[in-house]
């Protein structure tokens, strides 16, 4: 049996929605995008939602909208998909990497406080793989220093957090802006796409302006007018729009969001029940004030294990089970090998007491450890009982064998 890491669940509703748009003759940003934005905002409890072509540009636009510019610093995490750091570079700012917490895979408020400098203009935290970070702690630091908070919620639609005794979906947002991905790896997909939510009407207006070349009049308004309309271009902007075709595919999935998240949580509960006593793997534990949508399910390899991350992944792959390595770290990627491109907030880094090895940072040790000891196993809301049983059985078999390094051929 082959079990993919994920499998988008699209059917007749999505196909019929796309066909409706094709027949309408209006394919680019238009009424479907406007409806999707309204429905998305309602689903997460936001005042405004702005659709864009992907989450990377959502992050870039969010940084621009809160005033980040060339020469500024943005406190963020290295422990994320590389787009998080790339978005900071795209606006000409410097990413200052903050270490993460072991259980949430998200930014440590304590490490954040230590990383802030007079040049910090924004905080960009990440709700990694759908697990909410310590947003309350991060917001407390941000408020003390009067800094805007951008939530990279790429994976977190449907995840929930409890702040001030109130359960809310990620994206309300509690920070200034939240950014979502609609890539096929996410639990709602438009093929590719992104969404930005905010409570600030002025920020929403600027986001809408920037995503469409800085154009003063929407093309849908111009084409629908009974009078000739000339648009103006108010500032340099971008073509970061979502199409009506994409939006139409996302809308029926959004209707099913609560059910989708509930199915994923049941799958996660079964994994936890089956693997909690594993001698090889540690299962994730949610904090009392957070609920994950389980966009991904991470297993940590116990420190005393004789099995490496690579060996575990190969063992599962040999049994038809796809996995992913733990979340990457931007500072360990070749693209960020030049340490002038980023900082860890420590003056004189990498000359930290104890030193930094090549491709490593002494201030980001939790991030590095998580990358190298975590594997993401299959979890998707269309996953069958047989598929999940196959994954569980393989994980249990691997734990029983506990081979020495290099004995891969003896336990295939």
Short mmCIF file of C-alpha atoms in Angstrom, two decimals:
data_model
loop_
_atom_site.label_atom_id
_atom_site.label_comp_id
_atom_site.label_asym_id
_atom_site.label_seq_id
_atom_site.Cartn_x
_atom_site.Cartn_y
_atom_site.Cartn_z
CA UNK A 1 0.00 0.00 0.00
CA UNK A 2 1.23 3.50 -0.89
CA UNK A 3 0.32 6.37 1.40
CA UNK A 4 1.19 9.92 0.27
CA UNK A 5 2.15 12.67 2.69
CA UNK A 6 -1.04 14.45 1.66
CA UNK A 7 -3.83 14.16 -0.89
CA UNK A 8 -6.04 17.14 -1.79
CA UNK A 9 -9.71 16.28 -1.55
CA UNK A 10 -11.43 17.86 -4.54
CA UNK A 11 -14.63 16.63 -6.16
CA UNK A 12 -17.70 17.55 -8.16
CA UNK A 13 -18.43 20.69 -6.14
CA UNK A 14 -15.06 22.18 -6.99
CA UNK A 15 -15.22 21.01 -10.62
CA UNK A 16 -18.70 22.48 -11.07
CA UNK A 17 -17.62 25.75 -9.49
CA UNK A 18 -14.67 26.06 -11.88
CA UNK A 19 -16.91 25.19 -14.83
CA UNK A 20 -19.32 27.94 -13.78
CA UNK A 21 -16.51 30.49 -13.92
CA UNK A 22 -15.26 29.23 -17.27
CA UNK A 23 -18.75 29.66 -18.75
CA UNK A 24 -19.09 33.14 -17.23
CA UNK A 25 -16.33 34.56 -19.41
CA UNK A 26 -14.71 36.34 -16.42
CA UNK A 27 -11.61 34.43 -15.34
CA UNK A 28 -9.31 36.85 -13.54
CA UNK A 29 -9.95 38.70 -10.26
CA UNK A 30 -13.65 39.48 -10.07
CA UNK A 31 -16.89 38.52 -8.31
CA UNK A 32 -15.71 35.06 -7.23
CA UNK A 33 -12.65 36.55 -5.53
CA UNK A 34 -14.79 39.15 -3.79
CA UNK A 35 -17.19 36.46 -2.53
CA UNK A 36 -14.31 34.22 -1.41
CA UNK A 37 -12.76 37.11 0.53
CA UNK A 38 -16.01 37.83 2.33
CA UNK A 39 -16.59 34.17 3.19
CA UNK A 40 -12.97 33.69 4.33
CA UNK A 41 -13.15 36.71 6.62
CA UNK A 42 -16.36 35.38 8.14
CA UNK A 43 -14.88 31.90 8.60
CA UNK A 44 -11.93 33.14 10.67
CA UNK A 45 -13.62 36.10 12.35
CA UNK A 46 -11.68 38.85 10.56
CA UNK A 47 -12.98 42.25 9.53
CA UNK A 48 -11.21 42.15 6.16
CA UNK A 49 -9.70 39.51 3.87
CA UNK A 50 -7.61 40.21 0.77
CA UNK A 51 -6.91 37.43 -1.74
CA UNK A 52 -3.54 37.17 -3.49
CA UNK A 53 -1.76 34.68 -5.73
CA UNK A 54 0.21 32.88 -3.00
CA UNK A 55 1.25 33.17 0.64
CA UNK A 56 4.79 34.33 -0.13
CA UNK A 57 3.53 37.53 -1.72
CA UNK A 58 0.96 37.79 1.07
CA UNK A 59 3.85 38.03 3.53
CA UNK A 60 5.67 40.53 1.35
CA UNK A 61 2.60 42.75 1.00
CA UNK A 62 1.89 42.52 4.73
CA UNK A 63 5.41 43.71 5.52
CA UNK A 64 5.05 46.60 3.10
CA UNK A 65 1.62 47.51 4.47
CA UNK A 66 2.89 47.84 8.05
CA UNK A 67 5.73 50.08 6.89
CA UNK A 68 8.77 47.80 6.71
CA UNK A 69 11.33 49.16 4.28
CA UNK A 70 14.92 48.77 3.13
CA UNK A 71 17.40 48.76 5.98
CA UNK A 72 14.88 47.74 8.64
CA UNK A 73 14.99 44.54 10.69
CA UNK A 74 12.19 42.01 11.09
CA UNK A 75 12.25 39.57 13.99
CA UNK A 76 11.18 36.19 12.64
CA UNK A 77 12.09 32.51 12.75
CA UNK A 78 14.55 30.56 10.68
CA UNK A 79 12.55 27.41 11.50
CA UNK A 80 9.99 27.72 8.70
CA UNK A 81 9.55 27.22 4.99
CA UNK A 82 12.11 29.48 3.36
CA UNK A 83 9.40 31.82 2.02
CA UNK A 84 9.11 33.42 5.47
CA UNK A 85 12.68 34.71 5.36
CA UNK A 86 12.56 35.40 1.62
CA UNK A 87 9.60 37.76 2.08
CA UNK A 88 11.67 39.85 4.49
CA UNK A 89 14.52 40.07 1.98
CA UNK A 90 12.03 40.98 -0.77
CA UNK A 91 11.21 44.27 0.95
CA UNK A 92 14.89 45.04 1.53
CA UNK A 93 14.87 44.29 5.25
CA UNK A 94 17.09 41.96 7.28
CA UNK A 95 15.59 38.87 8.95
CA UNK A 96 16.67 38.54 12.59
CA UNK A 97 16.20 34.88 13.40
CA UNK A 98 14.66 33.97 16.75
CA UNK A 99 14.78 30.47 18.21
CA UNK A 100 11.63 28.42 18.69
CA UNK A 101 9.96 26.41 21.45
CA UNK A 102 10.23 22.62 21.50
CA UNK A 103 6.51 21.83 21.72
CA UNK A 104 4.96 24.45 19.42
CA UNK A 105 7.75 24.62 16.80
CA UNK A 106 7.00 28.37 16.99
CA UNK A 107 8.78 31.55 18.06
CA UNK A 108 9.94 31.75 21.67
CA UNK A 109 8.71 35.00 23.29
CA UNK A 110 11.75 34.97 25.59
CA UNK A 111 14.15 34.65 22.67
CA UNK A 112 12.16 37.32 20.80
CA UNK A 113 12.66 39.85 23.58
CA UNK A 114 16.41 39.31 23.45
CA UNK A 115 16.55 39.66 19.64
CA UNK A 116 14.88 43.07 19.33
CA UNK A 117 17.05 46.05 18.39
CA UNK A 118 16.38 49.75 17.70
CA UNK A 119 16.11 48.79 14.00
CA UNK A 120 13.32 46.23 14.51
CA UNK A 121 10.20 47.39 12.66
CA UNK A 122 7.97 44.28 12.81
CA UNK A 123 7.60 40.81 14.26
CA UNK A 124 6.82 37.95 11.87
CA UNK A 125 5.83 34.82 13.81
CA UNK A 126 4.73 31.47 12.34
CA UNK A 127 1.95 29.07 13.33
CA UNK A 128 4.04 26.15 12.15
CA UNK A 129 2.36 23.10 10.54
CA UNK A 130 -0.95 24.30 11.97
CA UNK A 131 0.21 24.37 15.61
CA UNK A 132 -0.41 27.83 17.11
CA UNK A 133 2.68 29.52 18.46
CA UNK A 134 2.63 31.33 21.81
CA UNK A 135 0.81 34.29 20.32
CA UNK A 136 -0.18 35.77 23.67
CA UNK A 137 3.46 35.86 24.76
CA UNK A 138 4.57 37.34 21.44
CA UNK A 139 1.86 40.00 21.52
CA UNK A 140 2.92 41.01 25.03
CA UNK A 141 6.47 41.64 23.80
CA UNK A 142 5.17 43.45 20.71
CA UNK A 143 2.92 45.74 22.72
CA UNK A 144 5.71 46.61 25.10
CA UNK A 145 7.88 47.69 22.15
CA UNK A 146 5.01 49.06 20.01
CA UNK A 147 5.72 46.75 17.09
CA UNK A 148 3.24 45.33 14.56
CA UNK A 149 2.83 41.54 14.51
CA UNK A 150 2.40 39.65 11.25
CA UNK A 151 1.22 36.07 11.66
CA UNK A 152 2.50 33.63 9.05
CA UNK A 153 -0.56 31.40 9.25
CA UNK A 154 0.22 29.61 6.00
CA UNK A 155 -0.66 26.21 7.49
CA UNK A 156 -3.12 27.30 10.15
CA UNK A 157 -6.58 27.87 8.70
CA UNK A 158 -9.03 26.31 11.16
CA UNK A 159 -6.52 26.22 14.01
CA UNK A 160 -7.70 27.88 17.22
CA UNK A 161 -6.16 29.76 20.10
CA UNK A 162 -7.51 30.87 23.45
CA UNK A 163 -6.69 34.44 24.36
CA UNK A 164 -8.38 36.31 27.24
CA UNK A 165 -10.59 33.27 27.92
CA UNK A 166 -11.99 33.32 24.37
CA UNK A 167 -11.45 30.64 21.73
CA UNK A 168 -10.81 32.18 18.31
CA UNK A 169 -9.63 30.88 14.98
CA UNK A 170 -6.19 31.90 13.85
CA UNK A 171 -6.64 34.80 11.45
CA UNK A 172 -9.00 36.95 13.45
CA UNK A 173 -6.22 38.30 13.77
CA UNK A 174 -4.87 39.24 17.18
CA UNK A 175 -1.79 40.70 15.56
CA UNK A 176 -1.92 43.33 12.82
CA UNK A 177 -2.11 40.99 9.85
CA UNK A 178 -2.35 37.23 9.25
CA UNK A 179 -1.31 35.47 6.03
CA UNK A 180 -2.61 32.12 4.78
CA UNK A 181 -1.55 29.68 2.07
CA UNK A 182 -3.92 27.84 -0.25
CA UNK A 183 -1.27 25.53 -1.71
CA UNK A 184 -2.23 21.84 -2.23
CA UNK A 185 -0.31 20.89 0.94
CA UNK A 186 -2.78 22.97 2.95
CA UNK A 187 -6.22 21.84 4.11
CA UNK A 188 -7.99 24.24 1.72
CA UNK A 189 -6.44 24.67 -1.70
CA UNK A 190 -7.04 26.78 -4.78
CA UNK A 191 -4.17 25.11 -6.65
CA UNK A 192 -2.04 27.93 -5.34
CA UNK A 193 -3.10 31.13 -3.66
CA UNK A 194 -2.97 33.19 -0.51
CA UNK A 195 -5.17 35.25 1.76
CA UNK A 196 -4.42 38.15 4.09
CA UNK A 197 -6.70 39.04 6.99
CA UNK A 198 -6.69 42.17 9.13
CA UNK A 199 -8.89 44.30 11.37
CA UNK A 200 -7.40 47.51 9.98
CA UNK A 201 -9.45 48.97 7.12
CA UNK A 202 -6.62 51.23 5.94
CA UNK A 203 -4.21 48.31 5.73
CA UNK A 204 -6.80 46.30 3.77
CA UNK A 205 -7.23 49.18 1.31
CA UNK A 206 -3.49 49.44 0.77
CA UNK A 207 -3.16 45.68 0.28
CA UNK A 208 -5.87 45.78 -2.41
CA UNK A 209 -4.06 48.64 -4.10
CA UNK A 210 -0.63 47.02 -4.04
CA UNK A 211 -1.81 43.62 -5.30
CA UNK A 212 -3.14 45.19 -8.53
CA UNK A 213 -0.42 47.49 -9.85
CA UNK A 214 -1.46 50.39 -7.59
CA UNK A 215 -4.50 50.87 -9.84
CA UNK A 216 -7.17 53.23 -8.53
CA UNK A 217 -10.14 51.45 -10.15
CA UNK A 218 -10.74 47.71 -10.20
CA UNK A 219 -10.99 46.35 -13.74
CA UNK A 220 -14.30 44.72 -12.82
CA UNK A 221 -15.65 48.16 -11.85
CA UNK A 222 -14.33 49.73 -15.03
CA UNK A 223 -15.78 47.06 -17.30
CA UNK A 224 -19.14 47.19 -15.53
CA UNK A 225 -19.49 50.97 -15.70
CA UNK A 226 -22.02 52.64 -18.04
CA UNK A 227 -19.62 55.57 -18.35
CA UNK A 228 -16.03 55.74 -19.56
CA UNK A 229 -13.65 55.38 -16.64
CA UNK A 230 -9.93 56.12 -16.69
CA UNK A 231 -7.87 54.50 -13.97
CA UNK A 232 -4.81 55.99 -12.33
CA UNK A 233 -1.77 54.21 -10.91
CA UNK A 234 -1.27 55.73 -7.48
CA UNK A 235 2.01 54.05 -6.52
CA UNK A 236 4.26 51.30 -7.87
CA UNK A 237 2.46 48.03 -7.30
CA UNK A 238 2.44 44.36 -8.29
CA UNK A 239 0.42 41.76 -10.13
CA UNK A 240 -0.30 39.61 -7.07
CA UNK A 241 -3.96 38.90 -7.81
CA UNK A 242 -5.92 35.70 -7.34
CA UNK A 243 -8.09 34.59 -10.26
CA UNK A 244 -11.80 33.87 -10.16
CA UNK A 245 -11.01 30.31 -11.26
CA UNK A 246 -8.90 29.80 -8.14
CA UNK A 247 -11.41 31.45 -5.82
CA UNK A 248 -14.28 29.34 -7.14
CA UNK A 249 -12.41 26.15 -6.22
CA UNK A 250 -11.72 27.39 -2.71
CA UNK A 251 -15.25 28.48 -1.84
CA UNK A 252 -16.91 25.03 -1.52
CA UNK A 253 -13.96 23.78 0.56
CA UNK A 254 -14.36 26.74 2.91
CA UNK A 255 -17.96 25.68 3.58
CA UNK A 256 -16.62 22.33 4.80
CA UNK A 257 -13.82 23.79 6.94
CA UNK A 258 -15.22 22.82 10.35
CA UNK A 259 -15.89 19.26 9.24
CA UNK A 260 -12.48 19.03 7.58
CA UNK A 261 -10.69 20.14 10.75
CA UNK A 262 -12.77 17.75 12.87
CA UNK A 263 -11.77 14.82 10.63
CA UNK A 264 -8.11 15.76 10.85
CA UNK A 265 -8.32 16.02 14.63
CA UNK A 266 -9.80 12.53 14.84
CA UNK A 267 -6.92 11.19 12.77
CA UNK A 268 -4.42 12.97 15.03
CA UNK A 269 -6.11 11.53 18.12
CA UNK A 270 -5.75 8.03 16.69
CA UNK A 271 -2.06 8.58 15.97
CA UNK A 272 -1.53 9.88 19.51
CA UNK A 273 -3.35 6.95 21.07
CA UNK A 274 -1.45 4.38 19.00
CA UNK A 275 2.02 5.89 19.26
CA UNK A 276 2.09 7.61 22.67
CA UNK A 277 3.87 4.64 24.25
CA UNK A 278 6.38 4.26 21.41
CA UNK A 279 9.97 3.71 22.50
CA UNK A 280 11.12 5.46 19.33
CA UNK A 281 8.80 8.41 18.73
CA UNK A 282 7.44 11.27 20.82
CA UNK A 283 3.97 12.41 19.74
CA UNK A 284 3.06 16.13 19.75
CA UNK A 285 1.21 17.59 22.73
CA UNK A 286 -1.17 20.53 22.37
CA UNK A 287 -1.07 23.28 24.95
CA UNK A 288 -4.32 23.90 26.88
CA UNK A 289 -4.82 27.21 25.05
CA UNK A 290 -4.36 25.96 21.49
CA UNK A 291 -5.98 23.56 19.04
CA UNK A 292 -4.17 22.53 15.88
CA UNK A 293 -5.83 21.81 12.55
CA UNK A 294 -3.10 19.13 12.16
CA UNK A 295 -2.02 20.32 8.74
CA UNK A 296 0.91 18.01 9.38
CA UNK A 297 1.60 15.44 12.06
CA UNK A 298 5.14 15.62 13.52
CA UNK A 299 6.90 12.76 15.28
CA UNK A 300 10.07 13.45 17.27
CA UNK A 301 12.71 10.73 17.40
CA UNK A 302 13.64 10.15 21.04
CA UNK A 303 17.20 11.22 21.97
CA UNK A 304 18.22 7.75 23.14
CA UNK A 305 17.19 6.07 19.89
CA UNK A 306 19.69 4.26 17.69
CA UNK A 307 17.66 5.16 14.59
CA UNK A 308 18.44 8.33 12.66
CA UNK A 309 15.92 10.55 10.94
CA UNK A 310 17.13 9.40 7.53
CA UNK A 311 16.89 5.72 8.48
CA UNK A 312 13.37 6.13 9.80
CA UNK A 313 12.21 7.95 6.67
CA UNK A 314 13.79 5.35 4.39
CA UNK A 315 12.23 2.50 6.38
CA UNK A 316 8.77 4.05 5.93
CA UNK A 317 9.39 4.86 2.27
CA UNK A 318 10.35 1.22 1.64
CA UNK A 319 6.85 0.37 2.87
CA UNK A 320 5.20 2.87 0.53
CA UNK A 321 4.79 5.63 3.15
CA UNK A 322 5.85 9.14 2.18
CA UNK A 323 7.24 11.42 4.89
CA UNK A 324 8.92 14.81 5.11
CA UNK A 325 11.96 15.86 7.03
CA UNK A 326 11.44 18.20 9.98
CA UNK A 327 10.76 21.84 9.20
CA UNK A 328 13.71 23.45 7.46
CA UNK A 329 15.85 26.28 8.81
CA UNK A 330 16.60 29.13 6.46
CA UNK A 331 19.98 29.81 8.07
CA UNK A 332 21.11 26.26 7.24
CA UNK A 333 20.17 26.50 3.56
CA UNK A 334 22.71 27.39 0.85
CA UNK A 335 20.67 30.48 -0.06
CA UNK A 336 21.51 31.96 3.36
CA UNK A 337 25.10 30.80 3.60
CA UNK A 338 26.23 34.44 3.50
CA UNK A 339 25.70 35.47 7.12
CA UNK A 340 25.55 39.12 6.09
CA UNK A 341 22.02 38.38 4.83
CA UNK A 342 20.64 37.65 8.29
CA UNK A 343 21.23 38.06 12.00
CA UNK A 344 20.41 36.22 15.20
CA UNK A 345 20.20 39.46 17.15
CA UNK A 346 23.55 39.00 18.87
CA UNK A 347 26.17 41.67 18.39
CA UNK A 348 29.25 40.21 16.78
CA UNK A 349 27.58 36.95 15.71
CA UNK A 350 28.84 34.43 14.73
CA UNK A 351 31.52 35.10 17.37
CA UNK A 352 29.26 33.90 20.19
CA UNK A 353 30.93 32.34 23.23
CA UNK A 354 31.31 28.71 22.29
CA UNK A 355 31.38 29.59 18.64
CA UNK A 356 29.19 28.61 15.70
CA UNK A 357 29.95 25.65 13.50
CA UNK A 358 29.68 26.01 9.74
CA UNK A 359 26.01 26.01 8.78
CA UNK A 360 24.95 26.39 12.39
CA UNK A 361 24.09 29.11 14.91
CA UNK A 362 24.54 28.85 18.66
CA UNK A 363 21.42 30.98 19.21
CA UNK A 364 19.19 28.71 17.12
CA UNK A 365 19.94 25.32 18.63
CA UNK A 366 16.31 24.32 19.27
CA UNK A 367 15.49 25.10 15.63
CA UNK A 368 18.39 22.95 14.47
CA UNK A 369 17.54 20.08 16.79
CA UNK A 370 13.90 20.04 15.71
CA UNK A 371 14.84 19.96 12.03
CA UNK A 372 17.08 16.96 12.52
CA UNK A 373 14.92 14.88 14.87
CA UNK A 374 11.41 15.40 13.45
CA UNK A 375 9.61 13.61 10.67
CA UNK A 376 6.18 14.49 9.31
CA UNK A 377 4.01 11.46 8.62
CA UNK A 378 0.91 11.28 6.39
CA UNK A 379 -2.24 12.99 7.59
CA UNK A 380 -5.00 14.26 5.30
CA UNK A 381 -8.73 14.48 5.82
CA UNK A 382 -9.51 11.91 3.12
CA UNK A 383 -7.17 9.36 4.74
CA UNK A 384 -8.76 5.94 5.07
CA UNK A 385 -8.61 3.78 8.18
CA UNK A 386 -6.55 1.21 6.27
CA UNK A 387 -4.05 3.85 5.18
CA UNK A 388 -3.59 5.14 8.71
CA UNK A 389 -3.35 1.61 10.10
CA UNK A 390 -0.57 0.91 7.60
CA UNK A 391 1.37 3.96 8.82
CA UNK A 392 0.85 3.07 12.48
CA UNK A 393 1.92 -0.55 11.95
CA UNK A 394 5.06 0.53 10.13
CA UNK A 395 5.98 2.98 12.91
CA UNK A 396 5.45 0.28 15.53
CA UNK A 397 7.51 -2.22 13.53
CA UNK A 398 10.35 0.28 13.24
CA UNK A 399 10.28 0.94 16.99
CA UNK A 400 10.48 -2.79 17.75
CA UNK A 401 13.53 -3.30 15.58
CA UNK A 402 15.69 -0.44 16.93
CA UNK A 403 18.72 -1.30 14.75
CA UNK A 404 22.18 0.12 15.12
CA UNK A 405 23.23 2.81 12.66
CA UNK A 406 24.30 1.42 9.31
CA UNK A 407 22.23 -1.77 9.58
CA UNK A 408 19.58 -0.52 7.18
CA UNK A 409 19.62 -3.65 5.04
CA UNK A 410 18.84 -5.88 8.02
CA UNK A 411 15.51 -4.22 8.78
CA UNK A 412 13.95 -3.61 5.40
#
